[in-house]
Amino acid sequence: ATIDLEIRNATVQQVLPASSRQWTAIQRHALLVVCVSPITANAIGSVFNIWYNQMQITPLLSHAQLAQFQRCWQGFNLIVYPIAIGCFLVPLLWLRPIHRLLLQGESVEPTRLARAQRCVVNLPWWFLLVVGAGWLLCIPVFPAALYAVAEPLSWEVVGHLVTSFIIASMIAVTQSFFAVELATAAALLPVFFQADNPARVPGTRPLSIKARGLFWAFSAVVCPVVSLVLLLLVPDAARTIPSFGILVAVVAITFGLVTSWMLARWISAPIRHLQMAASRVAEGRLDARVHLLRADDFGFLIERFNQMVDGLREREHLQQTFGRHVGHDAAKHILRQSDAVAGREQWISVMFVDVRGFTKHAAEHSPQEVVAVLNLFFREAVDCVESGGGMINKFLGDGFMALFGIGSDGDQHATQALRTGQAILRRIEQIRKELELAGWPGLEIGIGVNTGPAIVGSIGSPKRQEYTAIGDTVNVAARVESLTKPLNQPLVITAATREQLQGCFQIDPLPPQWVKGKTEPLEVFAVAH
């Protein structure tokens, strides 16, 4: 539970700079934590071995053999244990100065850091090798020592010795591996991988999920079963003291359950973090990130997930930035389109809006004052267009072009365009005081609307395109806007737009007007706002 808590703390610390990170106690004393992590499993294995020897082997030995047995285990412990402990400490002592530098936020030479990272990821295997070698060495040493006594040695004694060492080693070796792995993940990985992914370190052999499942099956299933089978095969092991066999089964099964628990914690942590992060992404919170450090398959999965979220965040940022230039609706349409250059024909309503007298005003005021007025005007006009279901297609110096009905199969776009034009005119009246303070108290605008077919889409070359509408409908809308000043009407529409209107509007016919590009006068109407 303590290690699991430290793992959660470590995940939070990954987002902090090394200079300001507050290391936990387990990370400050990481080397000691890793060193002592396999002690419990080996101590229990040793206790079981001693107890088994006293219960099953000692009664079968002569006085000379018993004395030899005592000398053997004392000498073995005196020689092998210090060597094993020294082997434990070799990589940890080498990591110590690097660990200290990293805790202090100092830099480490890249090649040296890479070697240290490789050593950290492979530590569980090193401990597994040392523990396994220490236990398995007992199998040939103790029988050989007893055979050195000038008395016959029963095969029953050899069978008991081999059984005791195999069962004890199965208890110690598998548990030591998982214990060291958990301790390393909680204590060392956050320190040695402050900016790197442990799954990306070359020369490492972390357990894959498949191999971990096989290792778990060996520890939780094979070891208990083998322990009981060995007791049944050894003469009188279970029959002499029936409770002994039951106790061995309880110990083996308990350790199998402990292994299962450690494996579940190891696997459930990244799954839980990925699940929570995925839920945040589904809610639109693209700041979600998984900060767990793993050297196994989950390390790559976590890295890919974070890269996916980064891509989504970049796409969202691109769409937001792009939308400020071409309009959010246009940005969405562009991102949904293919790479084809040609657009498609749609029936739309086009609105042109222009500020009257802009040239004169610009000549009499500073550029800063002119831009301030335009930004004020555009702020209100753009809000009206987007609220009315339209799309600002482009800004034209002192005016803009808006499209209604893009991507919609409905027939409301003419009505939306007209209501939006009225809303813009009303909004101008509402901000008269602001315009006056900005330096243009008498600002007037003209709005022209036309409805008809147009080619809408990304138009241009494969290297440079513009999302716009092209066609006679657009040209006529621009001509109608230019008629607003000579007609002294702020909002003028064509007959095509009038035919598409739904709802009640105060519409007054105007004299037909000649416009450039037309062979006949254009029928136009004034709309009250």
Short mmCIF file of C-alpha atoms in Angstrom, two decimals:
data_model
loop_
_atom_site.label_atom_id
_atom_site.label_comp_id
_atom_site.label_asym_id
_atom_site.label_seq_id
_atom_site.Cartn_x
_atom_site.Cartn_y
_atom_site.Cartn_z
CA ALA A 1 0.00 0.00 0.00
CA THR A 2 2.88 2.36 0.80
CA ILE A 3 4.52 1.66 -2.55
CA ASP A 4 1.22 2.20 -4.35
CA LEU A 5 0.78 5.56 -2.60
CA GLU A 6 4.30 6.57 -3.56
CA ILE A 7 3.63 5.56 -7.16
CA ARG A 8 0.63 7.91 -7.23
CA ASN A 9 2.74 10.69 -5.71
CA ALA A 10 5.44 10.05 -8.31
CA THR A 11 2.97 10.44 -11.15
CA VAL A 12 2.05 13.90 -9.91
CA GLN A 13 5.68 14.93 -9.60
CA GLN A 14 6.45 14.17 -13.22
CA VAL A 15 4.79 17.42 -14.28
CA LEU A 16 7.06 19.52 -12.05
CA PRO A 17 10.45 20.88 -13.12
CA ALA A 18 13.41 19.03 -11.59
CA SER A 19 14.55 22.16 -9.76
CA SER A 20 11.21 22.63 -7.96
CA ARG A 21 10.17 19.00 -7.52
CA GLN A 22 9.57 17.87 -3.95
CA TRP A 23 10.94 14.35 -3.75
CA THR A 24 9.18 11.89 -1.48
CA ALA A 25 11.01 10.00 1.24
CA ILE A 26 10.92 6.78 -0.75
CA GLN A 27 12.57 8.53 -3.71
CA ARG A 28 15.22 10.25 -1.60
CA HIS A 29 16.16 6.87 -0.11
CA ALA A 30 15.37 4.89 -3.25
CA LEU A 31 18.52 2.76 -3.27
CA LEU A 32 17.92 1.61 0.29
CA VAL A 33 14.27 0.87 -0.50
CA VAL A 34 15.22 -1.28 -3.49
CA CYS A 35 17.93 -3.03 -1.51
CA VAL A 36 15.61 -4.10 1.31
CA SER A 37 12.60 -4.89 -0.91
CA PRO A 38 13.48 -8.60 -1.42
CA ILE A 39 14.40 -9.20 2.24
CA THR A 40 10.94 -10.32 3.36
CA ALA A 41 10.55 -12.96 0.65
CA ASN A 42 14.05 -14.37 1.25
CA ALA A 43 13.63 -14.30 5.02
CA ILE A 44 10.40 -16.29 4.80
CA GLY A 45 12.04 -18.70 2.38
CA SER A 46 14.92 -19.16 4.82
CA VAL A 47 12.59 -19.67 7.79
CA PHE A 48 10.67 -22.29 5.82
CA ASN A 49 13.91 -24.02 4.84
CA ILE A 50 15.21 -24.13 8.41
CA TRP A 51 11.89 -25.34 9.75
CA TYR A 52 11.64 -28.04 7.06
CA ASN A 53 15.17 -29.24 7.82
CA GLN A 54 14.44 -29.48 11.52
CA MET A 55 11.18 -31.33 11.01
CA GLN A 56 12.15 -33.70 8.19
CA ILE A 57 15.92 -33.93 7.73
CA THR A 58 17.52 -33.66 11.17
CA PRO A 59 15.85 -36.85 12.57
CA LEU A 60 17.27 -38.86 9.62
CA LEU A 61 20.92 -37.83 10.16
CA SER A 62 23.57 -39.48 12.29
CA HIS A 63 25.58 -37.42 14.79
CA ALA A 64 28.46 -37.06 12.35
CA GLN A 65 26.17 -36.14 9.49
CA LEU A 66 24.28 -33.67 11.67
CA ALA A 67 27.56 -32.01 12.73
CA GLN A 68 28.61 -31.82 9.06
CA PHE A 69 25.22 -30.39 8.15
CA GLN A 70 25.60 -27.71 10.84
CA ARG A 71 29.09 -26.79 9.62
CA CYS A 72 27.85 -26.68 6.04
CA TRP A 73 25.01 -24.25 6.53
CA GLN A 74 27.10 -22.06 8.83
CA GLY A 75 29.94 -21.92 6.32
CA PHE A 76 27.51 -21.48 3.43
CA ASN A 77 25.86 -18.54 5.16
CA LEU A 78 29.23 -17.06 6.04
CA ILE A 79 30.46 -17.20 2.45
CA VAL A 80 27.45 -17.07 0.12
CA TYR A 81 25.34 -14.51 1.95
CA PRO A 82 28.05 -11.81 2.00
CA ILE A 83 28.77 -12.51 -1.67
CA ALA A 84 25.05 -12.27 -2.53
CA ILE A 85 24.69 -9.04 -0.55
CA GLY A 86 27.76 -7.65 -2.31
CA CYS A 87 26.25 -8.55 -5.66
CA PHE A 88 23.06 -6.82 -4.56
CA LEU A 89 24.97 -3.67 -3.72
CA VAL A 90 27.24 -3.43 -6.79
CA PRO A 91 24.71 -1.77 -9.15
CA LEU A 92 23.15 0.26 -6.34
CA LEU A 93 26.50 1.68 -5.23
CA TRP A 94 27.27 2.57 -8.85
CA LEU A 95 23.91 4.33 -9.17
CA ARG A 96 24.31 6.24 -5.91
CA PRO A 97 26.31 9.31 -7.13
CA ILE A 98 24.08 9.67 -10.20
CA HIS A 99 20.99 9.36 -8.02
CA ARG A 100 22.30 12.11 -5.75
CA LEU A 101 22.98 14.46 -8.67
CA LEU A 102 19.50 13.94 -10.08
CA LEU A 103 17.88 14.59 -6.71
CA GLN A 104 19.73 17.90 -6.55
CA GLY A 105 18.52 18.85 -10.04
CA GLU A 106 22.01 18.78 -11.52
CA SER A 107 22.79 17.54 -15.02
CA VAL A 108 24.37 14.18 -15.74
CA GLU A 109 26.49 13.35 -18.77
CA PRO A 110 24.08 11.79 -21.34
CA THR A 111 26.06 8.58 -21.88
CA ARG A 112 26.40 8.02 -18.16
CA LEU A 113 22.71 8.74 -17.59
CA ALA A 114 21.73 6.30 -20.36
CA ARG A 115 23.80 3.54 -18.71
CA ALA A 116 22.20 4.33 -15.35
CA GLN A 117 18.72 4.21 -16.84
CA ARG A 118 19.45 0.85 -18.45
CA CYS A 119 20.75 -0.43 -15.11
CA VAL A 120 17.61 0.76 -13.28
CA VAL A 121 15.22 -0.95 -15.70
CA ASN A 122 17.20 -4.23 -15.54
CA LEU A 123 17.55 -4.24 -11.73
CA PRO A 124 14.73 -6.79 -11.14
CA TRP A 125 16.49 -9.26 -13.42
CA TRP A 126 19.80 -8.72 -11.64
CA PHE A 127 18.20 -9.38 -8.27
CA LEU A 128 16.41 -12.41 -9.70
CA LEU A 129 19.72 -13.80 -10.94
CA VAL A 130 21.47 -13.26 -7.60
CA VAL A 131 18.63 -14.69 -5.50
CA GLY A 132 18.11 -17.65 -7.81
CA ALA A 133 21.82 -18.47 -7.93
CA GLY A 134 22.10 -18.27 -4.15
CA TRP A 135 19.21 -20.65 -3.55
CA LEU A 136 19.91 -23.12 -6.32
CA LEU A 137 23.55 -23.36 -5.25
CA CYS A 138 22.31 -25.02 -2.07
CA ILE A 139 21.06 -28.06 -3.99
CA PRO A 140 24.50 -29.46 -4.97
CA VAL A 141 26.45 -28.04 -1.97
CA PHE A 142 24.55 -29.60 0.95
CA PRO A 143 24.22 -33.16 -0.43
CA ALA A 144 27.90 -33.05 -1.45
CA ALA A 145 28.87 -32.00 2.08
CA LEU A 146 26.89 -34.90 3.60
CA TYR A 147 28.38 -37.37 1.13
CA ALA A 148 31.81 -36.30 2.38
CA VAL A 149 31.03 -37.92 5.75
CA ALA A 150 32.23 -41.56 5.94
CA GLU A 151 28.74 -42.87 6.57
CA PRO A 152 26.04 -44.00 4.14
CA LEU A 153 23.62 -41.25 3.14
CA SER A 154 20.00 -42.16 2.56
CA TRP A 155 18.36 -41.04 -0.68
CA GLU A 156 15.46 -39.96 1.50
CA VAL A 157 17.67 -37.26 3.02
CA VAL A 158 18.74 -36.06 -0.43
CA GLY A 159 15.10 -35.97 -1.53
CA HIS A 160 14.17 -33.87 1.50
CA LEU A 161 17.08 -31.49 0.90
CA VAL A 162 16.24 -30.94 -2.75
CA THR A 163 12.54 -30.48 -1.89
CA SER A 164 13.23 -27.94 0.85
CA PHE A 165 15.52 -25.83 -1.34
CA ILE A 166 13.22 -25.91 -4.38
CA ILE A 167 10.15 -24.88 -2.38
CA ALA A 168 12.05 -22.16 -0.50
CA SER A 169 13.61 -20.81 -3.73
CA MET A 170 10.24 -20.72 -5.48
CA ILE A 171 8.89 -18.67 -2.58
CA ALA A 172 11.87 -16.31 -2.51
CA VAL A 173 12.75 -15.87 -6.19
CA THR A 174 9.38 -14.94 -7.67
CA GLN A 175 8.40 -12.72 -4.77
CA SER A 176 11.77 -10.97 -4.85
CA PHE A 177 11.38 -10.15 -8.55
CA PHE A 178 7.96 -8.52 -8.13
CA ALA A 179 9.02 -6.74 -4.93
CA VAL A 180 12.11 -5.24 -6.56
CA GLU A 181 10.08 -4.27 -9.65
CA LEU A 182 7.48 -2.43 -7.57
CA ALA A 183 10.14 -0.72 -5.48
CA THR A 184 12.05 0.34 -8.58
CA ALA A 185 8.93 1.78 -10.21
CA ALA A 186 8.04 3.80 -7.11
CA ALA A 187 11.50 4.92 -6.02
CA LEU A 188 13.94 4.95 -8.93
CA LEU A 189 12.02 5.54 -12.16
CA PRO A 190 10.71 9.02 -11.16
CA VAL A 191 14.28 10.11 -10.37
CA PHE A 192 16.14 8.62 -13.32
CA PHE A 193 13.45 9.26 -15.94
CA GLN A 194 12.48 12.88 -15.38
CA ALA A 195 12.37 13.59 -19.12
CA ASP A 196 12.59 10.14 -20.74
CA ASN A 197 10.37 7.15 -21.27
CA PRO A 198 11.77 4.00 -19.57
CA ALA A 199 10.14 1.89 -22.28
CA ARG A 200 12.44 3.59 -24.83
CA VAL A 201 15.74 2.68 -23.18
CA PRO A 202 17.80 0.37 -25.45
CA GLY A 203 19.37 -2.77 -24.01
CA THR A 204 16.62 -3.45 -21.45
CA ARG A 205 14.48 -6.55 -21.06
CA PRO A 206 11.32 -5.57 -19.15
CA LEU A 207 8.66 -8.24 -18.78
CA SER A 208 5.96 -8.00 -21.40
CA ILE A 209 2.33 -8.45 -20.38
CA LYS A 210 2.37 -11.96 -21.85
CA ALA A 211 5.57 -12.94 -20.06
CA ARG A 212 4.27 -11.39 -16.86
CA GLY A 213 1.18 -13.57 -17.09
CA LEU A 214 3.36 -16.67 -17.49
CA PHE A 215 5.53 -15.56 -14.58
CA TRP A 216 2.42 -15.01 -12.47
CA ALA A 217 1.12 -18.48 -13.39
CA PHE A 218 4.45 -19.96 -12.32
CA SER A 219 4.41 -18.16 -8.98
CA ALA A 220 0.70 -18.41 -8.15
CA VAL A 221 -0.12 -21.82 -9.66
CA VAL A 222 2.96 -23.87 -10.47
CA CYS A 223 4.87 -23.17 -7.26
CA PRO A 224 2.08 -24.22 -4.84
CA VAL A 225 1.27 -27.32 -6.90
CA VAL A 226 4.92 -28.34 -7.23
CA SER A 227 5.44 -27.84 -3.51
CA LEU A 228 2.59 -30.21 -2.66
CA VAL A 229 3.65 -32.76 -5.29
CA LEU A 230 7.20 -32.80 -3.93
CA LEU A 231 5.89 -33.45 -0.42
CA LEU A 232 3.83 -36.35 -1.70
CA LEU A 233 6.81 -37.84 -3.54
CA VAL A 234 9.23 -37.58 -0.62
CA PRO A 235 8.83 -40.60 1.69
CA ASP A 236 6.98 -39.89 4.94
CA ALA A 237 7.07 -36.12 4.42
CA ALA A 238 3.32 -35.71 4.66
CA ARG A 239 2.41 -38.96 6.39
CA THR A 240 4.67 -38.56 9.41
CA ILE A 241 3.33 -35.09 10.26
CA PRO A 242 0.12 -34.43 8.24
CA SER A 243 -0.14 -30.89 9.51
CA PHE A 244 3.25 -30.16 7.97
CA GLY A 245 1.93 -30.74 4.46
CA ILE A 246 -1.12 -28.59 5.18
CA LEU A 247 1.05 -25.77 6.46
CA VAL A 248 3.32 -25.96 3.43
CA ALA A 249 0.24 -25.73 1.20
CA VAL A 250 -1.05 -22.71 3.13
CA VAL A 251 2.32 -20.92 2.85
CA ALA A 252 2.64 -21.67 -0.88
CA ILE A 253 -0.91 -20.63 -1.68
CA THR A 254 -0.57 -17.47 0.43
CA PHE A 255 2.49 -16.44 -1.51
CA GLY A 256 0.68 -17.25 -4.73
CA LEU A 257 -2.11 -14.89 -3.70
CA VAL A 258 0.42 -12.21 -2.76
CA THR A 259 1.98 -12.55 -6.20
CA SER A 260 -1.47 -12.23 -7.77
CA TRP A 261 -2.14 -9.10 -5.75
CA MET A 262 1.16 -7.51 -6.78
CA LEU A 263 0.49 -8.36 -10.41
CA ALA A 264 -3.02 -6.90 -10.19
CA ARG A 265 -1.66 -3.67 -8.70
CA TRP A 266 1.00 -3.51 -11.40
CA ILE A 267 -1.50 -3.90 -14.22
CA SER A 268 -4.48 -2.03 -12.76
CA ALA A 269 -2.55 1.22 -12.10
CA PRO A 270 -1.89 2.13 -15.78
CA ILE A 271 -5.33 0.90 -16.83
CA ARG A 272 -6.96 3.09 -14.18
CA HIS A 273 -4.92 6.14 -15.18
CA LEU A 274 -5.59 5.58 -18.88
CA GLN A 275 -9.30 5.15 -18.20
CA MET A 276 -9.51 8.40 -16.22
CA ALA A 277 -7.50 10.30 -18.84
CA ALA A 278 -9.63 8.89 -21.67
CA SER A 279 -12.78 10.00 -19.85
CA ARG A 280 -11.37 13.53 -19.55
CA VAL A 281 -10.55 13.57 -23.27
CA ALA A 282 -14.07 12.37 -24.08
CA GLU A 283 -15.37 15.34 -22.07
CA GLY A 284 -13.27 17.68 -24.21
CA ARG A 285 -10.55 18.28 -21.60
CA LEU A 286 -7.50 17.98 -23.79
CA ASP A 287 -5.11 18.79 -20.94
CA ALA A 288 -5.42 15.14 -19.84
CA ARG A 289 -2.11 13.31 -19.61
CA VAL A 290 -0.89 10.05 -18.09
CA HIS A 291 2.34 10.56 -16.16
CA LEU A 292 3.00 6.98 -15.08
CA LEU A 293 6.50 5.73 -15.83
CA ARG A 294 6.56 2.14 -17.04
CA ALA A 295 9.28 0.18 -18.80
CA ASP A 296 6.99 -2.58 -20.10
CA ASP A 297 4.27 -2.63 -22.79
CA PHE A 298 2.28 -0.07 -20.83
CA GLY A 299 5.13 2.41 -21.27
CA PHE A 300 4.61 2.43 -25.03
CA LEU A 301 0.82 2.51 -24.63
CA ILE A 302 1.01 5.50 -22.27
CA GLU A 303 3.41 7.29 -24.64
CA ARG A 304 1.09 6.70 -27.61
CA PHE A 305 -1.90 7.92 -25.60
CA ASN A 306 -0.12 11.12 -24.62
CA GLN A 307 0.96 11.66 -28.23
CA MET A 308 -2.64 11.17 -29.36
CA VAL A 309 -3.87 13.76 -26.85
CA ASP A 310 -1.10 16.15 -27.92
CA GLY A 311 -2.25 15.70 -31.53
CA LEU A 312 -5.85 16.39 -30.58
CA ARG A 313 -4.79 19.48 -28.63
CA GLU A 314 -2.74 20.74 -31.58
CA ARG A 315 -5.66 20.10 -33.91
CA GLU A 316 -7.98 21.96 -31.58
CA HIS A 317 -5.52 24.85 -31.32
CA LEU A 318 -5.16 24.88 -35.10
CA GLN A 319 -8.92 24.93 -35.53
CA GLN A 320 -9.32 27.72 -32.97
CA THR A 321 -6.52 29.79 -34.53
CA PHE A 322 -7.71 29.02 -38.04
CA GLY A 323 -11.25 29.87 -37.04
CA ARG A 324 -10.24 33.35 -35.95
CA HIS A 325 -9.08 34.03 -39.50
CA VAL A 326 -11.67 32.28 -41.65
CA GLY A 327 -14.50 31.81 -39.14
CA HIS A 328 -15.16 28.79 -36.94
CA ASP A 329 -17.80 27.34 -39.25
CA ALA A 330 -15.54 27.72 -42.27
CA ALA A 331 -12.68 26.10 -40.36
CA LYS A 332 -14.85 23.10 -39.53
CA HIS A 333 -15.94 22.76 -43.16
CA ILE A 334 -12.36 23.02 -44.40
CA LEU A 335 -11.11 20.39 -41.96
CA ARG A 336 -13.90 18.03 -43.01
CA GLN A 337 -13.20 18.50 -46.72
CA SER A 338 -10.92 16.37 -48.80
CA ASP A 339 -7.82 17.73 -50.49
CA ALA A 340 -9.76 18.40 -53.68
CA VAL A 341 -9.31 21.91 -55.04
CA ALA A 342 -12.76 22.35 -56.58
CA GLY A 343 -15.72 23.32 -54.39
CA ARG A 344 -19.33 22.29 -54.86
CA GLU A 345 -22.39 24.21 -55.92
CA GLN A 346 -24.78 25.33 -53.19
CA TRP A 347 -27.82 27.57 -52.98
CA ILE A 348 -26.85 30.29 -50.52
CA SER A 349 -27.45 33.88 -49.49
CA VAL A 350 -24.53 36.28 -49.73
CA MET A 351 -24.22 39.47 -47.69
CA PHE A 352 -21.80 42.31 -48.33
CA VAL A 353 -21.33 44.98 -45.65
CA ASP A 354 -19.33 48.17 -46.19
CA VAL A 355 -18.56 51.27 -44.10
CA ARG A 356 -19.53 54.48 -45.93
CA GLY A 357 -17.06 57.36 -46.12
CA PHE A 358 -14.17 55.22 -44.96
CA THR A 359 -11.62 56.74 -47.34
CA LYS A 360 -12.29 60.26 -46.07
CA HIS A 361 -12.25 59.18 -42.44
CA ALA A 362 -8.98 57.30 -42.90
CA ALA A 363 -7.38 60.39 -44.46
CA GLU A 364 -8.36 62.58 -41.50
CA HIS A 365 -7.42 60.19 -38.65
CA SER A 366 -4.38 58.24 -37.55
CA PRO A 367 -4.08 54.56 -38.46
CA GLN A 368 -4.50 53.62 -34.80
CA GLU A 369 -7.81 55.49 -34.61
CA VAL A 370 -9.03 53.94 -37.86
CA VAL A 371 -8.16 50.41 -36.71
CA ALA A 372 -9.83 51.02 -33.33
CA VAL A 373 -13.10 51.99 -35.02
CA LEU A 374 -12.96 49.07 -37.44
CA ASN A 375 -12.29 46.59 -34.64
CA LEU A 376 -15.24 47.98 -32.70
CA PHE A 377 -17.49 47.71 -35.74
CA PHE A 378 -16.27 44.24 -36.71
CA ARG A 379 -16.67 42.99 -33.15
CA GLU A 380 -20.38 43.76 -33.15
CA ALA A 381 -21.01 42.80 -36.78
CA VAL A 382 -19.25 39.43 -36.53
CA ASP A 383 -21.19 38.60 -33.39
CA CYS A 384 -24.46 39.36 -35.19
CA VAL A 385 -23.50 37.25 -38.23
CA GLU A 386 -22.43 34.21 -36.23
CA SER A 387 -25.42 34.50 -33.90
CA GLY A 388 -27.67 34.65 -36.96
CA GLY A 389 -26.32 31.42 -38.44
CA GLY A 390 -23.97 33.01 -40.96
CA MET A 391 -20.28 32.72 -41.66
CA ILE A 392 -17.84 35.58 -42.08
CA ASN A 393 -16.01 34.57 -45.23
CA LYS A 394 -13.55 37.42 -45.65
CA PHE A 395 -12.81 40.94 -44.49
CA LEU A 396 -12.56 43.52 -47.25
CA GLY A 397 -10.71 46.42 -45.65
CA ASP A 398 -13.65 48.47 -44.33
CA GLY A 399 -16.24 45.75 -44.89
CA PHE A 400 -16.78 42.03 -45.11
CA MET A 401 -18.54 39.27 -46.99
CA ALA A 402 -20.79 36.83 -45.10
CA LEU A 403 -22.35 33.58 -46.31
CA PHE A 404 -25.59 32.02 -45.11
CA GLY A 405 -26.72 28.46 -45.78
CA ILE A 406 -23.24 26.89 -46.01
CA GLY A 407 -23.48 23.17 -45.37
CA SER A 408 -27.21 23.38 -44.75
CA ASP A 409 -29.99 21.85 -46.81
CA GLY A 410 -32.59 24.18 -45.31
CA ASP A 411 -34.27 27.15 -46.96
CA GLN A 412 -33.93 29.60 -44.08
CA HIS A 413 -30.67 31.23 -45.17
CA ALA A 414 -32.35 34.21 -46.91
CA THR A 415 -34.39 34.95 -43.81
CA GLN A 416 -31.30 34.52 -41.60
CA ALA A 417 -29.31 36.91 -43.78
CA LEU A 418 -32.01 39.57 -43.69
CA ARG A 419 -32.54 39.32 -39.94
CA THR A 420 -28.78 39.50 -39.45
CA GLY A 421 -28.59 42.67 -41.56
CA GLN A 422 -31.30 44.24 -39.42
CA ALA A 423 -29.47 43.15 -36.25
CA ILE A 424 -26.23 44.76 -37.45
CA LEU A 425 -27.97 48.06 -38.12
CA ARG A 426 -29.60 48.02 -34.69
CA ARG A 427 -26.29 47.16 -33.04
CA ILE A 428 -24.62 50.15 -34.73
CA GLU A 429 -27.24 52.40 -33.18
CA GLN A 430 -26.58 50.87 -29.77
CA ILE A 431 -22.85 51.54 -29.86
CA ARG A 432 -23.02 55.12 -31.09
CA LYS A 433 -21.40 56.42 -27.92
CA GLU A 434 -18.52 53.97 -28.20
CA LEU A 435 -18.02 54.93 -31.84
CA GLU A 436 -18.03 58.58 -30.89
CA LEU A 437 -15.38 57.99 -28.23
CA ALA A 438 -13.36 56.04 -30.82
CA GLY A 439 -13.47 59.06 -33.15
CA TRP A 440 -16.32 58.31 -35.59
CA PRO A 441 -19.68 59.50 -34.26
CA GLY A 442 -21.49 59.45 -37.60
CA LEU A 443 -20.48 56.01 -38.88
CA GLU A 444 -22.90 54.63 -41.47
CA ILE A 445 -22.89 51.29 -43.27
CA GLY A 446 -24.50 49.73 -46.31
CA ILE A 447 -25.70 46.11 -46.53
CA GLY A 448 -26.54 44.21 -49.72
CA VAL A 449 -27.99 40.68 -49.84
CA ASN A 450 -28.50 38.34 -52.78
CA THR A 451 -29.59 34.71 -52.99
CA GLY A 452 -28.74 32.08 -55.58
CA PRO A 453 -26.35 29.30 -56.57
CA ALA A 454 -22.61 29.61 -56.01
CA ILE A 455 -19.53 27.38 -55.96
CA VAL A 456 -18.52 27.04 -52.32
CA GLY A 457 -15.35 25.40 -51.07
CA SER A 458 -11.57 25.60 -51.02
CA ILE A 459 -10.65 27.41 -54.21
CA GLY A 460 -7.11 27.87 -55.47
CA SER A 461 -3.98 25.88 -56.21
CA PRO A 462 -2.95 22.72 -54.31
CA LYS A 463 -0.36 24.82 -52.43
CA ARG A 464 -2.49 27.83 -51.56
CA GLN A 465 -6.27 27.77 -51.23
CA GLU A 466 -9.02 29.99 -49.93
CA TYR A 467 -12.37 28.91 -48.61
CA THR A 468 -14.88 31.15 -50.36
CA ALA A 469 -17.91 31.36 -52.63
CA ILE A 470 -17.65 32.18 -56.33
CA GLY A 471 -20.30 32.89 -58.91
CA ASP A 472 -22.75 35.45 -60.25
CA THR A 473 -24.69 35.38 -56.99
CA VAL A 474 -21.65 36.75 -55.16
CA ASN A 475 -20.97 39.40 -57.79
CA VAL A 476 -24.57 40.64 -57.71
CA ALA A 477 -24.51 40.82 -53.90
CA ALA A 478 -21.45 43.07 -54.10
CA ARG A 479 -23.17 45.29 -56.72
CA VAL A 480 -26.28 45.56 -54.54
CA GLU A 481 -24.22 46.72 -51.57
CA SER A 482 -22.69 49.45 -53.72
CA LEU A 483 -26.25 50.65 -54.53
CA THR A 484 -27.07 51.40 -50.88
CA LYS A 485 -25.32 54.77 -50.93
CA PRO A 486 -26.92 56.28 -54.09
CA LEU A 487 -30.29 54.83 -53.05
CA ASN A 488 -29.78 56.20 -49.52
CA GLN A 489 -30.89 52.87 -48.05
CA PRO A 490 -28.82 50.98 -45.45
CA LEU A 491 -30.23 47.52 -46.31
CA VAL A 492 -31.04 46.45 -49.86
CA ILE A 493 -31.94 42.98 -51.17
CA THR A 494 -32.64 41.46 -54.57
CA ALA A 495 -35.82 39.86 -55.86
CA ALA A 496 -34.16 36.42 -55.56
CA THR A 497 -33.70 36.99 -51.84
CA ARG A 498 -37.22 38.38 -51.43
CA GLU A 499 -38.70 35.22 -52.98
CA GLN A 500 -36.92 33.05 -50.41
CA LEU A 501 -38.00 35.03 -47.35
CA GLN A 502 -40.13 33.45 -44.65
CA GLY A 503 -41.76 35.70 -42.11
CA CYS A 504 -42.98 39.29 -42.02
CA PHE A 505 -40.70 42.12 -43.12
CA GLN A 506 -41.34 45.69 -44.14
CA ILE A 507 -40.10 45.59 -47.73
CA ASP A 508 -40.34 48.52 -50.10
CA PRO A 509 -39.68 48.20 -53.84
CA LEU A 510 -37.04 50.44 -55.33
CA PRO A 511 -36.57 51.51 -58.94
CA PRO A 512 -34.78 48.83 -60.96
CA GLN A 513 -31.06 49.50 -61.05
CA TRP A 514 -28.47 48.98 -63.71
CA VAL A 515 -25.45 47.12 -62.39
CA LYS A 516 -22.19 46.14 -64.02
CA GLY A 517 -22.29 42.82 -65.82
CA LYS A 518 -26.07 42.73 -66.31
CA THR A 519 -27.94 43.38 -69.55
CA GLU A 520 -31.18 44.19 -67.76
CA PRO A 521 -32.00 46.38 -64.76
CA LEU A 522 -31.84 44.57 -61.42
CA GLU A 523 -34.98 44.49 -59.31
CA VAL A 524 -34.08 45.56 -55.77
CA PHE A 525 -35.93 46.24 -52.49
CA ALA A 526 -35.29 48.27 -49.35
CA VAL A 527 -35.84 46.63 -45.98
CA ALA A 528 -36.68 48.57 -42.85
CA HIS A 529 -34.69 47.73 -39.76
#
